[in-house]
Amino acid sequence: MGIRIVGIGSYTPERVLTNKDLEKMVDTSDEWISTRTGIKERRIAADNEFTSDLAVKAAQRAMEMAGVSPEEIDVITVASITNDRVFPSTACFVQKKIGAANAVCFDVQAACSGLLYSLEVANNMLKGSSKYKTFLVIGAEKLSTIVDWQDRNTCVLFGDGASALLLKKTDDDKECILSTNLGSDGNYTDILHLPAGGSAMPASHETIDQRLHYLKMGGREVFKLAVNAMVSSCHKALAEANVKASDLAWLVPHQANLRILQAVAERLEMPVDNVYVNVNKYGNTSAASIGIALDEMLRGGKIHKGDLILLTAFGGGLTWASTLLRWC
Ligand code: UT7
């Protein structure tokens, strides 16, 4: 028995918000955003387009690529920090909208590392039980709803989007996921978080007046922790599979900031041409970013059978993750 990624899909909303547009909203400049982050523009979902709607469009594209019908799907997970509602899960909304009547549905909360955490869940549920054969992993975010559009430190960084990976058990013994390294450090819960709206600080007039329903981040500290955590996690995932960084066809990092991507690549001694970058077009789409990159790469003919691809992510929690794939 093997496990393969049989379909990938992604969706980014139509509306483009450029750095020039942001210049009219906060005290910033295209020059500052471009040089500090590499971001030129990001996508913003429509008011009536929810996280589950973005997820559905990505999922439908993945199902279409794989030739898998909704009824065949056994499990759906959605990784997100911008769920449609606190509960029920966004995965249940997706289930209803795509008509996946036979699926078990739940959300995965690991911030920007959510897609890779979900892949580990999928890999183990598929391997561990004969009940599950087809698994739809989704990362979807409508970050524009939790970004403080008055805070120049954060609002220039994020965008909306979704991606979906469809995994299937196969009869051969080809393993698509060669190794996974996951990590978390709860000592840093306060450097990247959304303070209010949970049980620790329920919504009140005060929380609204103090703008506590928006994402807060200590950017500089997160930057350093992100580089160190991703590099160390990549080394562990490579070592577990006995693969060297020089054997990789691609490094696909979570698209947070071009400077973070470059620092990680340099420390792994990966040539920049083998590091996939699209943060310029979408900004940071959190749990969706790696899947959007993989979808672009696959449909753009950049991934070939046998390629070794290392995915790595970092996000709130703190959480980090690396997944080594052999494309098959
Ligand atoms: O998804 C994972 C989580 N997120 C991340 O990975 C993001 C990690 N952090 C970063 O990407 C970077 O730290 C930022 C892009 C957030 C900031 O870049 P930086 O080079 O670390 O800048 P900084 O925080 O050191 O700030 C430099 C200056 C500050 O001014 P002062 O205090 O030096 O006078 C900021 O107030 O830049 C100022 N600044 C801005 N100026 C113009 C901050 N945001 C802006 C802005 N436009 N949008």
Tab-separated table of N, CA and C in Angstrom, residues 6 20 24 26 30 51 68 84 100 113 145 172 177 190 235 241 259 273 281 283 285 312:
chain	number	residue	atom	x	y	z
A	6	VAL	N	-2.937	12.885	-5.429
A	6	VAL	CA	-3.497	12.657	-6.769
A	6	VAL	C	-4.099	13.920	-7.384
A	20	LYS	N	0.621	50.168	-3.881
A	20	LYS	CA	0.196	51.554	-4.161
A	20	LYS	C	-1.150	51.846	-3.499
A	24	LYS	N	-2.408	54.565	0.167
A	24	LYS	CA	-3.526	55.488	0.420
A	24	LYS	C	-4.241	55.149	1.737
A	26	VAL	N	-2.515	53.550	4.755
A	26	VAL	CA	-1.656	53.724	5.946
A	26	VAL	C	-0.359	54.423	5.525
A	30	ASP	N	5.380	51.692	-1.397
A	30	ASP	CA	5.674	50.510	-2.210
A	30	ASP	C	7.143	50.112	-1.998
A	51	THR	N	-14.274	31.962	3.990
A	51	THR	CA	-13.142	31.020	3.936
A	51	THR	C	-13.583	29.692	3.313
A	68	VAL	N	-11.698	12.573	-8.935
A	68	VAL	CA	-12.321	11.976	-7.740
A	68	VAL	C	-13.656	12.686	-7.489
A	84	ASP	N	-14.971	30.192	9.138
A	84	ASP	CA	-16.242	30.897	8.916
A	84	ASP	C	-16.864	31.303	10.259
A	100	ALA	N	-19.871	16.189	-0.131
A	100	ALA	CA	-19.055	15.022	0.241
A	100	ALA	C	-19.734	14.296	1.409
A	113	SER	N	1.494	26.770	9.792
A	113	SER	CA	1.995	25.397	9.599
A	113	SER	C	0.854	24.411	9.371
A	145	THR	N	-10.095	39.632	7.068
A	145	THR	CA	-11.092	39.905	8.116
A	145	THR	C	-10.460	40.045	9.505
A	172	ASP	N	0.076	0.194	-5.175
A	172	ASP	CA	1.530	-0.017	-5.207
A	172	ASP	C	2.137	0.422	-3.863
A	177	ILE	N	5.060	10.797	0.746
A	177	ILE	CA	5.614	11.547	1.885
A	177	ILE	C	6.749	10.724	2.497
A	190	ASP	N	2.184	34.614	22.675
A	190	ASP	CA	1.783	36.030	22.581
A	190	ASP	C	2.504	36.843	21.511
A	235	HIS	N	16.469	20.384	8.353
A	235	HIS	CA	17.592	19.453	8.559
A	235	HIS	C	17.078	18.120	9.126
A	241	ALA	N	15.076	11.025	6.312
A	241	ALA	CA	14.933	10.286	5.042
A	241	ALA	C	16.285	10.029	4.384
A	259	ARG	N	12.619	37.883	2.430
A	259	ARG	CA	13.895	37.861	3.164
A	259	ARG	C	14.002	36.619	4.052
A	273	ASP	N	17.437	29.565	-7.315
A	273	ASP	CA	16.589	29.114	-8.429
A	273	ASP	C	15.756	27.885	-8.068
A	281	LYS	N	3.082	37.984	-5.293
A	281	LYS	CA	1.730	38.083	-5.876
A	281	LYS	C	0.601	37.977	-4.847
A	283	GLY	N	1.225	37.828	-1.047
A	283	GLY	CA	1.537	38.085	0.352
A	283	GLY	C	1.503	36.787	1.136
A	285	THR	N	-0.436	34.081	2.895
A	285	THR	CA	-1.800	33.524	2.972
A	285	THR	C	-1.866	32.405	4.015
A	312	THR	N	8.387	23.604	3.879
A	312	THR	CA	8.670	24.005	5.264
A	312	THR	C	7.834	25.212	5.642
